[in-house]
N, CA, C and O atoms as a Tinker XYZ file with bonds, in Angstrom:
   476  protein
     1  N      7.708000   15.875000   11.289000    73     2
     2  CA     6.881000   15.693000   10.114000    64     1     3
     3  C      7.356000   14.473000    9.337000    63     2     4     5
     4  O      8.544000   14.330000    9.045000    81     3
     5  N      6.419000   13.604000    9.011000    73     3     6
     6  CA     6.739000   12.388000    8.267000    64     5     7
     7  C      6.295000   12.572000    6.816000    63     6     8     9
     8  O      5.190000   13.038000    6.541000    81     7
     9  N      7.158000   12.204000    5.925000    73     7    10
    10  CA     6.871000   12.329000    4.498000    64     9    11
    11  C      6.778000   10.936000    3.893000    63    10    12    13
    12  O      7.685000   10.117000    4.041000    81    11
    13  N      5.664000   10.680000    3.206000    73    11    14
    14  CA     5.407000    9.346000    2.654000    64    13    15
    15  C      5.284000    9.455000    1.137000    63    14    16    17
    16  O      4.538000   10.291000    0.628000    81    15
    17  N      6.005000    8.620000    0.433000    73    15    18
    18  CA     5.998000    8.688000   -1.030000    64    17    19
    19  C      5.862000    7.289000   -1.614000    63    18    20    21
    20  O      6.672000    6.405000   -1.335000    81    19
    21  N      4.829000    7.099000   -2.425000    73    19    22
    22  CA     4.632000    5.822000   -3.116000    64    21    23
    23  C      5.276000    5.873000   -4.502000    63    22    24    25
    24  O      5.440000    6.941000   -5.094000    81    23
    25  N      5.630000    4.711000   -4.992000    73    23    26
    26  CA     6.147000    4.605000   -6.353000    64    25    27
    27  C      5.894000    3.200000   -6.871000    63    26    28    29
    28  O      5.550000    2.295000   -6.110000    81    27
    29  N      6.067000    3.029000   -8.176000    73    27    30
    30  CA     5.967000    1.703000   -8.768000    64    29    31
    31  C      4.702000    1.416000   -9.533000    63    30    32    33
    32  O      4.557000    0.340000  -10.113000    81    31
    33  N      3.776000    2.366000   -9.547000    73    31    34
    34  CA     2.546000    2.138000  -10.289000    64    33    35
    35  C      2.791000    2.151000  -11.792000    63    34    36    37
    36  O      3.877000    2.497000  -12.258000    81    35
    37  N      1.767000    1.768000  -12.535000    73    35    38
    38  CA     1.894000    1.777000  -13.983000    64    37    39
    39  C      0.751000    1.046000  -14.646000    63    38    40    41
    40  O     -0.239000    0.679000  -14.012000    81    39
    41  N      0.917000    0.846000  -15.939000    73    39    42
    42  CA    -0.069000    0.137000  -16.750000    64    41    43
    43  C      0.437000   -1.274000  -17.020000    63    42    44    45
    44  O      1.524000   -1.461000  -17.565000    81    43
    45  N     -0.360000   -2.258000  -16.633000    73    43    46
    46  CA     0.010000   -3.657000  -16.841000    64    45    47
    47  C     -1.192000   -4.399000  -17.417000    63    46    48    49
    48  O     -2.308000   -3.881000  -17.458000    81    47
    49  N     -0.933000   -5.611000  -17.854000    73    47    50
    50  CA    -2.009000   -6.451000  -18.375000    64    49    51
    51  C     -2.520000   -7.383000  -17.289000    63    50    52    53
    52  O     -1.810000   -7.679000  -16.328000    81    51
    53  N     -3.734000   -7.834000  -17.445000    73    51    54
    54  CA    -4.300000   -8.796000  -16.515000    64    53    55
    55  C     -3.387000  -10.018000  -16.421000    63    54    56    57
    56  O     -2.903000  -10.539000  -17.426000    81    55
    57  N     -3.169000  -10.453000  -15.187000    73    55    58
    58  CA    -2.287000  -11.587000  -14.950000    64    57    59
    59  C     -0.869000  -11.201000  -14.602000    63    58    60    61
    60  O     -0.107000  -12.024000  -14.095000    81    59
    61  N     -0.504000   -9.958000  -14.868000    73    59    62
    62  CA     0.849000   -9.488000  -14.561000    64    61    63
    63  C      1.019000   -9.240000  -13.063000    63    62    64    65
    64  O      0.070000   -9.291000  -12.281000    81    63
    65  N      2.253000   -8.972000  -12.710000    73    63    66
    66  CA     2.589000   -8.616000  -11.328000    64    65    67
    67  C      3.166000   -7.210000  -11.295000    63    66    68    69
    68  O      3.689000   -6.700000  -12.285000    81    67
    69  N      3.050000   -6.610000  -10.128000    73    67    70
    70  CA     3.583000   -5.267000   -9.922000    64    69    71
    71  C      3.947000   -5.136000   -8.455000    63    70    72    73
    72  O      3.250000   -5.656000   -7.583000    81    71
    73  N      5.038000   -4.439000   -8.189000    73    71    74
    74  CA     5.403000   -4.187000   -6.804000    64    73    75
    75  C      5.425000   -2.689000   -6.550000    63    74    76    77
    76  O      6.163000   -1.947000   -7.199000    81    75
    77  N      4.629000   -2.264000   -5.622000    73    75    78
    78  CA     4.620000   -0.868000   -5.209000    64    77    79
    79  C      5.553000   -0.693000   -4.010000    63    78    80    81
    80  O      5.687000   -1.572000   -3.158000    81    79
    81  N      6.180000    0.455000   -3.980000    73    79    82
    82  CA     7.046000    0.809000   -2.857000    64    81    83
    83  C      6.510000    2.054000   -2.175000    63    82    84    85
    84  O      5.864000    2.901000   -2.792000    81    83
    85  N      6.797000    2.137000   -0.892000    73    83    86
    86  CA     6.393000    3.308000   -0.121000    64    85    87
    87  C      7.530000    3.649000    0.826000    63    86    88    89
    88  O      7.865000    2.877000    1.725000    81    87
    89  N      8.110000    4.803000    0.613000    73    87    90
    90  CA     9.218000    5.260000    1.447000    64    89    91
    91  C      8.728000    6.329000    2.409000    63    90    92    93
    92  O      8.015000    7.254000    2.017000    81    91
    93  N      9.114000    6.196000    3.657000    73    91    94
    94  CA     8.723000    7.173000    4.675000    64    93    95
    95  C      9.976000    7.791000    5.270000    63    94    96    97
    96  O     10.923000    7.084000    5.615000    81    95
    97  N      9.979000    9.091000    5.386000    73    95    98
    98  CA    11.137000    9.792000    5.927000    64    97    99
    99  C     10.681000   10.796000    6.974000    63    98   100   101
   100  O      9.517000   11.194000    7.012000    81    99
   101  N     11.608000   11.190000    7.811000    73    99   102
   102  CA    11.323000   12.229000    8.786000    64   101   103
   103  C     10.864000   11.726000   10.132000    63   102   104   105
   104  O     10.459000   12.523000   10.978000    81   103
   105  N     10.915000   10.440000   10.355000    73   103   106
   106  CA    10.492000    9.914000   11.645000    64   105   107
   107  C     11.155000    8.588000   11.930000    63   106   108   109
   108  O     12.171000    8.252000   11.321000    81   107
   109  N     10.585000    7.831000   12.853000    73   107   110
   110  CA    11.144000    6.527000   13.237000    64   109   111
   111  C     10.330000    5.433000   12.570000    63   110   112   113
   112  O      9.404000    4.877000   13.160000    81   111
   113  N     10.691000    5.135000   11.327000    73   111   114
   114  CA     9.903000    4.239000   10.493000    64   113   115
   115  C      9.671000    2.887000   11.152000    63   114   116   117
   116  O      8.590000    2.309000   11.041000    81   115
   117  N     10.682000    2.394000   11.830000    73   115   118
   118  CA    10.596000    1.041000   12.386000    64   117   119
   119  C      9.519000    0.892000   13.455000    63   118   120   121
   120  O      9.172000   -0.227000   13.832000    81   119
   121  N      8.993000    2.002000   13.941000    73   119   122
   122  CA     7.948000    1.945000   14.975000    64   121   123
   123  C      6.543000    2.141000   14.403000    63   122   124   125
   124  O      5.561000    2.097000   15.144000    81   123
   125  N      6.443000    2.354000   13.099000    73   123   126
   126  CA     5.153000    2.671000   12.497000    64   125   127
   127  C      4.455000    1.433000   11.952000    63   126   128   129
   128  O      5.086000    0.558000   11.360000    81   127
   129  N      3.149000    1.373000   12.161000    73   127   130
   130  CA     2.322000    0.478000   11.363000    64   129   131
   131  C      2.079000    1.170000   10.026000    63   130   132   133
   132  O      1.750000    2.355000    9.980000    81   131
   133  N      2.244000    0.425000    8.949000    73   131   134
   134  CA     2.071000    0.983000    7.611000    64   133   135
   135  C      0.903000    0.287000    6.926000    63   134   136   137
   136  O      0.736000   -0.928000    7.030000    81   135
   137  N      0.118000    1.060000    6.240000    73   135   138
   138  CA    -1.043000    0.492000    5.561000    64   137   139
   139  C     -1.092000    0.866000    4.093000    63   138   140   141
   140  O     -0.566000    1.896000    3.671000    81   139
   141  N     -1.737000    0.002000    3.328000    73   139   142
   142  CA    -2.000000    0.273000    1.916000    64   141   143
   143  C     -3.512000    0.386000    1.721000    63   142   144   145
   144  O     -4.291000   -0.396000    2.266000    81   143
   145  N     -3.892000    1.365000    0.941000    73   143   146
   146  CA    -5.292000    1.611000    0.608000    64   145   147
   147  C     -5.375000    1.793000   -0.905000    63   146   148   149
   148  O     -4.363000    1.995000   -1.576000    81   147
   149  N     -6.586000    1.718000   -1.424000    73   147   150
   150  CA    -6.756000    2.016000   -2.846000    64   149   151
   151  C     -8.113000    2.666000   -3.067000    63   150   152   153
   152  O     -9.054000    2.484000   -2.295000    81   151
   153  N     -8.175000    3.418000   -4.134000    73   151   154
   154  CA    -9.428000    4.073000   -4.498000    64   153   155
   155  C     -9.602000    4.001000   -6.003000    63   154   156   157
   156  O     -8.810000    4.557000   -6.764000    81   155
   157  N    -10.644000    3.310000   -6.414000    73   155   158
   158  CA   -10.978000    3.208000   -7.823000    64   157   159
   159  C    -11.880000    4.373000   -8.218000    63   158   160   161
   160  O    -12.541000    4.958000   -7.360000    81   159
   161  N    -11.915000    4.712000   -9.484000    73   159   162
   162  CA   -12.756000    5.824000   -9.937000    64   161   163
   163  C    -14.211000    5.640000   -9.524000    63   162   164   165
   164  O    -14.813000    4.596000   -9.777000    81   163
   165  N    -14.761000    6.656000   -8.892000    73   163   166
   166  CA   -16.157000    6.611000   -8.503000    64   165   167
   167  C    -16.465000    5.770000   -7.285000    63   166   168   169
   168  O    -17.627000    5.583000   -6.923000    81   167
   169  N    -15.413000    5.260000   -6.649000    73   167   170
   170  CA   -15.629000    4.406000   -5.479000    64   169   171
   171  C    -14.935000    4.991000   -4.258000    63   170   172   173
   172  O    -14.051000    5.840000   -4.370000    81   171
   173  N    -15.356000    4.517000   -3.093000    73   171   174
   174  CA   -14.728000    4.952000   -1.861000    64   173   175
   175  C    -13.358000    4.283000   -1.702000    63   174   176   177
   176  O    -13.093000    3.203000   -2.231000    81   175
   177  N    -12.524000    4.965000   -0.965000    73   175   178
   178  CA   -11.222000    4.379000   -0.654000    64   177   179
   179  C    -11.418000    3.133000    0.200000    63   178   180   181
   180  O    -12.240000    3.117000    1.116000    81   179
   181  N    -10.650000    2.088000   -0.113000    73   179   182
   182  CA   -10.770000    0.857000    0.661000    64   181   183
   183  C     -9.404000    0.419000    1.186000    63   182   184   185
   184  O     -8.366000    0.680000    0.579000    81   183
   185  N     -9.442000   -0.238000    2.306000    73   183   186
   186  CA    -8.243000   -0.729000    2.970000    64   185   187
   187  C     -7.794000   -2.010000    2.293000    63   186   188   189
   188  O     -8.585000   -2.932000    2.091000    81   187
   189  N     -6.514000   -2.056000    1.945000    73   187   190
   190  CA    -5.961000   -3.237000    1.292000    64   189   191
   191  C     -5.311000   -4.163000    2.312000    63   190   192   193
   192  O     -5.579000   -5.365000    2.320000    81   191
   193  N     -4.474000   -3.622000    3.157000    73   191   194
   194  CA    -3.786000   -4.415000    4.165000    64   193   195
   195  C     -2.786000   -3.571000    4.918000    63   194   196   197
   196  O     -2.511000   -2.434000    4.536000    81   195
   197  N     -2.241000   -4.118000    5.986000    73   195   198
   198  CA    -1.289000   -3.374000    6.793000    64   197   199
   199  C     -0.195000   -4.294000    7.304000    63   198   200   201
   200  O     -0.317000   -5.519000    7.268000    81   199
   201  N      0.874000   -3.675000    7.778000    73   199   202
   202  CA     1.981000   -4.407000    8.349000    64   201   203
   203  C      2.433000   -3.705000    9.609000    63   202   204   205
   204  O      2.581000   -2.483000    9.635000    81   203
   205  N      2.651000   -4.482000   10.653000    73   203   206
   206  CA     3.045000   -3.934000   11.936000    64   205   207
   207  C      4.535000   -3.616000   11.938000    63   206   208   209
   208  O      5.250000   -4.014000   11.018000    81   207
   209  N      5.010000   -2.909000   12.953000    73   207   210
   210  CA     6.452000   -2.627000   13.024000    64   209   211
   211  C      7.313000   -3.881000   12.985000    63   210   212   213
   212  O      8.418000   -3.857000   12.443000    81   211
   213  N      6.819000   -4.976000   13.555000    73   211   214
   214  CA     7.608000   -6.210000   13.587000    64   213   215
   215  C      7.438000   -7.057000   12.337000    63   214   216   217
   216  O      8.114000   -8.074000   12.180000    81   215
   217  N      6.533000   -6.645000   11.439000    73   215   218
   218  CA     6.387000   -7.353000   10.175000    64   217   219
   219  C      5.165000   -8.229000   10.045000    63   218   220   221
   220  O      4.995000   -8.896000    9.024000    81   219
   221  N      4.317000   -8.247000   11.040000    73   219   222
   222  CA     3.078000   -9.015000   10.922000    64   221   223
   223  C      2.087000   -8.290000   10.033000    63   222   224   225
   224  O      1.907000   -7.078000   10.152000    81   223
   225  N      1.442000   -9.035000    9.137000    73   223   226
   226  CA     0.499000   -8.399000    8.213000    64   225   227
   227  C     -0.932000   -8.764000    8.569000    63   226   228   229
   228  O     -1.207000   -9.859000    9.061000    81   227
   229  N     -1.835000   -7.834000    8.314000    73   227   230
   230  CA    -3.231000   -8.042000    8.668000    64   229   231
   231  C     -4.150000   -7.398000    7.655000    63   230   232   233
   232  O     -3.763000   -6.535000    6.867000    81   231
   233  N     -5.376000   -7.856000    7.715000    73   231   234
   234  CA    -6.470000   -7.099000    7.134000    64   233   235
   235  C     -6.573000   -7.045000    5.641000    63   234   236   237
   236  O     -7.061000   -6.049000    5.108000    81   235
   237  N     -6.142000   -8.057000    4.936000    73   235   238
   238  CA    -6.231000   -7.985000    3.493000    64   237   239
   239  C     -7.673000   -8.044000    3.017000    63   238   240   241
   240  O     -8.522000   -8.741000    3.575000    81   239
   241  N     -7.906000   -7.281000    1.963000    73   239   242
   242  CA    -9.161000   -7.379000    1.243000    64   241   243
   243  C     -9.381000   -8.831000    0.831000    63   242   244   245
   244  O     -8.432000   -9.532000    0.480000    81   243
   245  N    -10.619000   -9.275000    0.874000    73   243   246
   246  CA   -10.911000  -10.637000    0.429000    64   245   247
   247  C    -10.433000  -10.859000   -0.999000    63   246   248   249
   248  O     -9.907000  -11.920000   -1.335000    81   247
   249  N    -10.622000   -9.853000   -1.823000    73   247   250
   250  CA   -10.248000   -9.992000   -3.231000    64   249   251
   251  C     -8.738000  -10.012000   -3.441000    63   250   252   253
   252  O     -8.254000  -10.386000   -4.509000    81   251
   253  N     -7.994000   -9.601000   -2.402000    73   251   254
   254  CA    -6.540000   -9.546000   -2.535000    64   253   255
   255  C     -5.844000  -10.732000   -1.880000    63   254   256   257
   256  O     -4.665000  -10.978000   -2.137000    81   255
   257  N     -6.553000  -11.458000   -1.048000    73   255   258
   258  CA    -5.941000  -12.582000   -0.346000    64   257   259
   259  C     -5.422000  -13.620000   -1.329000    63   258   260   261
   260  O     -6.108000  -14.018000   -2.270000    81   259
   261  N     -4.190000  -14.042000   -1.081000    73   259   262
   262  CA    -3.574000  -15.016000   -1.962000    64   261   263
   263  C     -2.894000  -14.407000   -3.170000    63   262   264   265
   264  O     -2.153000  -15.090000   -3.875000    81   263
   265  N     -3.141000  -13.114000   -3.419000    73   263   266
   266  CA    -2.519000  -12.451000   -4.568000    64   265   267
   267  C     -1.586000  -11.316000   -4.141000    63   266   268   269
   268  O     -0.564000  -11.075000   -4.784000    81   267
   269  N     -1.933000  -10.627000   -3.070000    73   267   270
   270  CA    -1.149000   -9.483000   -2.608000    64   269   271
   271  C     -0.405000   -9.851000   -1.329000    63   270   272   273
   272  O     -0.929000  -10.571000   -0.479000    81   271
   273  N      0.802000   -9.359000   -1.205000    73   271   274
   274  CA     1.539000   -9.489000    0.042000    64   273   275
   275  C      2.182000   -8.151000    0.388000    63   274   276   277
   276  O      2.515000   -7.354000   -0.489000    81   275
   277  N      2.344000   -7.929000    1.672000    73   275   278
   278  CA     2.983000   -6.709000    2.157000    64   277   279
   279  C      4.241000   -7.108000    2.915000    63   278   280   281
   280  O      4.250000   -8.076000    3.676000    81   279
   281  N      5.285000   -6.353000    2.694000    73   279   282
   282  CA     6.537000   -6.575000    3.415000    64   281   283
   283  C      7.163000   -5.230000    3.718000    63   282   284   285
   284  O      6.732000   -4.203000    3.193000    81   283
   285  N      8.170000   -5.235000    4.558000    73   283   286
   286  CA     8.842000   -3.988000    4.891000    64   285   287
   287  C     10.321000   -4.245000    5.090000    63   286   288   289
   288  O     10.751000   -5.338000    5.457000    81   287
   289  N     11.080000   -3.195000    4.832000    73   287   290
   290  CA    12.519000   -3.196000    5.070000    64   289   291
   291  C     12.812000   -1.980000    5.941000    63   290   292   293
   292  O     12.919000   -0.859000    5.444000    81   291
   293  N     12.940000   -2.210000    7.226000    73   291   294
   294  CA    13.130000   -1.087000    8.132000    64   293   295
   295  C     14.462000   -0.384000    7.913000    63   294   296   297
   296  O     14.593000    0.802000    8.216000    81   295
   297  N     15.435000   -1.090000    7.397000    73   295   298
   298  CA    16.729000   -0.460000    7.117000    64   297   299
   299  C     16.611000    0.557000    5.978000    63   298   300   301
   300  O     17.388000    1.509000    5.901000    81   299
   301  N     15.637000    0.344000    5.104000    73   299   302
   302  CA    15.434000    1.243000    3.972000    64   301   303
   303  C     14.237000    2.163000    4.168000    63   302   304   305
   304  O     13.896000    2.945000    3.281000    81   303
   305  N     13.597000    2.069000    5.337000    73   303   306
   306  CA    12.403000    2.888000    5.608000    64   305   307
   307  C     11.358000    2.729000    4.516000    63   306   308   309
   308  O     10.734000    3.702000    4.091000    81   307
   309  N     11.174000    1.504000    4.070000    73   307   310
   310  CA    10.303000    1.249000    2.926000    64   309   311
   311  C      9.382000    0.068000    3.198000    63   310   312   313
   312  O      9.775000   -0.921000    3.816000    81   311
   313  N      8.154000    0.196000    2.725000    73   311   314
   314  CA     7.195000   -0.892000    2.762000    64   313   315
   315  C      6.789000   -1.196000    1.327000    63   314   316   317
   316  O      6.750000   -0.301000    0.483000    81   315
   317  N      6.492000   -2.438000    1.062000    73   315   318
   318  CA     6.180000   -2.891000   -0.295000    64   317   319
   319  C      4.811000   -3.545000   -0.350000    63   318   320   321
   320  O      4.349000   -4.157000    0.613000    81   319
   321  N      4.183000   -3.401000   -1.495000    73   319   322
   322  CA     2.956000   -4.134000   -1.790000    64   321   323
   323  C      3.202000   -4.915000   -3.070000    63   322   324   325
   324  O      3.257000   -4.348000   -4.161000    81   323
   325  N      3.350000   -6.219000   -2.920000    73   323   326
   326  CA     3.542000   -7.088000   -4.069000    64   325   327
   327  C      2.185000   -7.570000   -4.544000    63   326   328   329
   328  O      1.430000   -8.177000   -3.786000    81   327
   329  N      1.886000   -7.300000   -5.786000    73   327   330
   330  CA     0.580000   -7.656000   -6.350000    64   329   331
   331  C      0.786000   -8.614000   -7.510000    63   330   332   333
   332  O      1.436000   -8.279000   -8.501000    81   331
   333  N      0.233000   -9.794000   -7.378000    73   331   334
   334  CA     0.336000  -10.816000   -8.412000    64   333   335
   335  C     -1.037000  -11.106000   -9.002000    63   334   336   337
   336  O     -2.070000  -10.785000   -8.416000    81   335
   337  N     -1.018000  -11.715000  -10.164000    73   335   338
   338  CA    -2.269000  -12.099000  -10.837000    64   337   339
   339  C     -3.248000  -10.929000  -10.867000    63   338   340   341
   340  O     -4.413000  -11.067000  -10.492000    81   339
   341  N     -2.768000   -9.797000  -11.311000    73   339   342
   342  CA    -3.594000   -8.595000  -11.302000    64   341   343
   343  C     -4.805000   -8.724000  -12.209000    63   342   344   345
   344  O     -4.759000   -9.368000  -13.257000    81   343
   345  N     -5.881000   -8.100000  -11.781000    73   343   346
   346  CA    -7.146000   -8.122000  -12.501000    64   345   347
   347  C     -7.553000   -6.693000  -12.854000    63   346   348   349
   348  O     -7.124000   -5.753000  -12.184000    81   347
   349  N     -8.358000   -6.513000  -13.875000    73   347   350
   350  CA    -8.809000   -5.151000  -14.204000    64   349   351
   351  C     -9.472000   -4.450000  -13.023000    63   350   352   353
   352  O     -9.383000   -3.228000  -12.901000    81   351
   353  N    -10.124000   -5.197000  -12.165000    73   351   354
   354  CA   -10.786000   -4.581000  -11.005000    64   353   355
   355  C     -9.806000   -4.115000   -9.932000    63   354   356   357
   356  O    -10.211000   -3.487000   -8.954000    81   355
   357  N     -8.544000   -4.415000  -10.106000    73   355   358
   358  CA    -7.508000   -3.879000   -9.207000    64   357   359
   359  C     -7.088000   -2.472000   -9.619000    63   358   360   361
   360  O     -6.312000   -1.825000   -8.916000    81   359
   361  N     -7.591000   -2.002000  -10.739000    73   359   362
   362  CA    -7.262000   -0.658000  -11.195000    64   361   363
   363  C     -7.724000    0.367000  -10.174000    63   362   364   365
   364  O     -8.896000    0.402000   -9.798000    81   363
   365  N     -6.794000    1.200000   -9.729000    73   363   366
   366  CA    -7.080000    2.191000   -8.684000    64   365   367
   367  C     -5.837000    3.033000   -8.451000    63   366   368   369
   368  O     -4.749000    2.735000   -8.945000    81   367
   369  N     -6.036000    4.086000   -7.687000    73   367   370
   370  CA    -4.894000    4.799000   -7.111000    64   369   371
   371  C     -4.593000    4.129000   -5.774000    63   370   372   373
   372  O     -5.471000    3.968000   -4.926000    81   371
   373  N     -3.355000    3.750000   -5.612000    73   371   374
   374  CA    -2.934000    3.069000   -4.389000    64   373   375
   375  C     -2.198000    4.057000   -3.490000    63   374   376   377
   376  O     -1.299000    4.778000   -3.919000    81   375
   377  N     -2.613000    4.060000   -2.235000    73   375   378
   378  CA    -2.042000    4.976000   -1.255000    64   377   379
   379  C     -1.376000    4.200000   -0.126000    63   378   380   381
   380  O     -1.800000    3.107000    0.251000    81   379
   381  N     -0.342000    4.794000    0.382000    73   379   382
   382  CA     0.361000    4.275000    1.547000    64   381   383
   383  C      0.159000    5.272000    2.686000    63   382   384   385
   384  O      0.120000    6.482000    2.466000    81   383
   385  N      0.031000    4.749000    3.899000    73   383   386
   386  CA    -0.166000    5.627000    5.045000    64   385   387
   387  C      0.526000    5.047000    6.266000    63   386   388   389
   388  O      0.791000    3.848000    6.341000    81   387
   389  N      0.810000    5.916000    7.212000    73   387   390
   390  CA     1.525000    5.512000    8.414000    64   389   391
   391  C      0.731000    5.839000    9.663000    63   390   392   393
   392  O      0.088000    6.885000    9.749000    81   391
   393  N      0.783000    4.934000   10.632000    73   391   394
   394  CA     0.299000    5.215000   11.983000    64   393   395
   395  C      1.546000    5.484000   12.813000    63   394   396   397
   396  O      2.349000    4.581000   13.051000    81   395
   397  N      1.703000    6.711000   13.246000    73   395   398
   398  CA     2.938000    7.090000   13.941000    64   397   399
   399  C      2.785000    7.166000   15.448000    63   398   400   401
   400  O      3.777000    7.255000   16.171000    81   399
   401  N      1.544000    7.130000   15.928000    73   399   402
   402  CA     1.317000    7.219000   17.370000    64   401   403
   403  C      0.588000    5.977000   17.838000    63   402   404   405
   404  O     -0.353000    5.521000   17.188000    81   403
   405  N      1.014000    5.434000   18.953000    73   403   406
   406  CA     0.383000    4.242000   19.507000    64   405   407
   407  C     -1.078000    4.548000   19.801000    63   406   408   409
   408  O     -1.403000    5.524000   20.477000    81   407
   409  N     -1.948000    3.694000   19.278000    73   407   410
   410  CA    -3.371000    3.895000   19.490000    64   409   411
   411  C     -4.015000    4.894000   18.564000    63   410   412   413
   412  O     -5.220000    5.133000   18.635000    81   411
   413  N     -3.210000    5.481000   17.688000    73   411   414
   414  CA    -3.744000    6.477000   16.775000    64   413   415
   415  C     -4.187000    5.876000   15.453000    63   414   416   417
   416  O     -4.083000    4.670000   15.233000    81   415
   417  N     -4.680000    6.736000   14.585000    73   415   418
   418  CA    -5.061000    6.317000   13.242000    64   417   419
   419  C     -3.966000    6.635000   12.251000    63   418   420   421
   420  O     -2.868000    7.054000   12.616000    81   419
   421  N     -4.291000    6.425000   10.983000    73   419   422
   422  CA    -3.320000    6.730000    9.927000    64   421   423
   423  C     -3.216000    8.256000    9.828000    63   422   424   425
   424  O     -4.179000    8.932000    9.464000    81   423
   425  N     -2.053000    8.779000   10.152000    73   423   426
   426  CA    -1.924000   10.230000   10.244000    64   425   427
   427  C     -1.021000   10.842000    9.189000    63   426   428   429
   428  O     -0.971000   12.064000    9.050000    81   427
   429  N     -0.308000   10.012000    8.446000    73   427   430
   430  CA     0.474000   10.536000    7.344000    64   429   431
   431  C      0.217000    9.690000    6.106000    63   430   432   433
   432  O      0.255000    8.460000    6.146000    81   431
   433  N     -0.049000   10.394000    4.998000    73   431   434
   434  CA    -0.445000    9.735000    3.761000    64   433   435
   435  C      0.452000   10.165000    2.610000    63   434   436   437
   436  O      0.953000   11.289000    2.578000    81   435
   437  N      0.645000    9.256000    1.671000    73   435   438
   438  CA     1.326000    9.609000    0.444000    64   437   439
   439  C      0.346000   10.190000   -0.557000    63   438   440   441
   440  O     -0.852000   10.298000   -0.299000    81   439
   441  N      0.890000   10.562000   -1.705000    73   439   442
   442  CA     0.079000   11.202000   -2.732000    64   441   443
   443  C     -0.612000   10.194000   -3.651000    63   442   444   445
   444  O     -1.490000   10.552000   -4.437000    81   443
   445  N     -0.206000    8.940000   -3.542000    73   443   446
   446  CA    -0.828000    7.883000   -4.334000    64   445   447
   447  C     -0.076000    7.584000   -5.613000    63   446   448   449
   448  O      0.629000    8.435000   -6.156000    81   447
   449  N     -0.239000    6.362000   -6.082000    73   447   450
   450  CA     0.350000    5.950000   -7.353000    64   449   451
   451  C     -0.705000    5.168000   -8.132000    63   450   452   453
   452  O     -1.393000    4.307000   -7.583000    81   451
   453  N     -0.816000    5.481000   -9.409000    73   451   454
   454  CA    -1.866000    4.885000  -10.235000    64   453   455
   455  C     -1.460000    3.503000  -10.713000    63   454   456   457
   456  O     -0.356000    3.301000  -11.219000    81   455
   457  N     -2.374000    2.557000  -10.544000    73   455   458
   458  CA    -2.211000    1.220000  -11.100000    64   457   459
   459  C     -3.381000    0.978000  -12.047000    63   458   460   461
   460  O     -4.545000    1.072000  -11.656000    81   459
   461  N     -3.055000    0.669000  -13.282000    73   459   462
   462  CA    -4.081000    0.386000  -14.271000    64   461   463
   463  C     -3.833000   -0.994000  -14.852000    63   462   464   465
   464  O     -2.747000   -1.289000  -15.351000    81   463
   465  N     -4.852000   -1.831000  -14.781000    73   463   466
   466  CA    -4.740000   -3.197000  -15.276000    64   465   467
   467  C     -5.673000   -3.349000  -16.473000    63   466   468   469
   468  O     -6.890000   -3.214000  -16.344000    81   467
   469  N     -5.103000   -3.626000  -17.616000    73   467   470
   470  CA    -5.911000   -3.782000  -18.830000    64   469   471
   471  C     -6.288000   -5.251000  -19.024000    63   470   472   473
   472  O     -5.556000   -6.156000  -18.623000    81   471
   473  N     -7.427000   -5.460000  -19.638000    73   471   474
   474  CA    -7.909000   -6.837000  -19.851000    64   473   475
   475  C     -7.398000   -7.407000  -21.154000    63   474   476
   476  O     -7.705000   -8.551000  -21.490000    81   475
């Protein structure tokens, strides 16, 4: 069983930066693709971006390109989402998830962390 926990959310002003962390325990973190998703009130969950076991990142939202980066520290079993130049439209619950099986989908999810960006 893999346990995923996000942290680092909060209330910030437009233009600020925030770094979210996601710690995964109970498995072999270094072999997992990790993804970040977000869900704003009244909207569907959307994919933000992902990072492969070797550290390659893919799939950023158009609105996040150039502002968000994903990194990982396999020694700490942690993946990060660095968000710069935050906008009010980035307000959402941010979720972290893991793909633990080759060819599988995201099978373990965290509980989410709230990010609120005020104008």
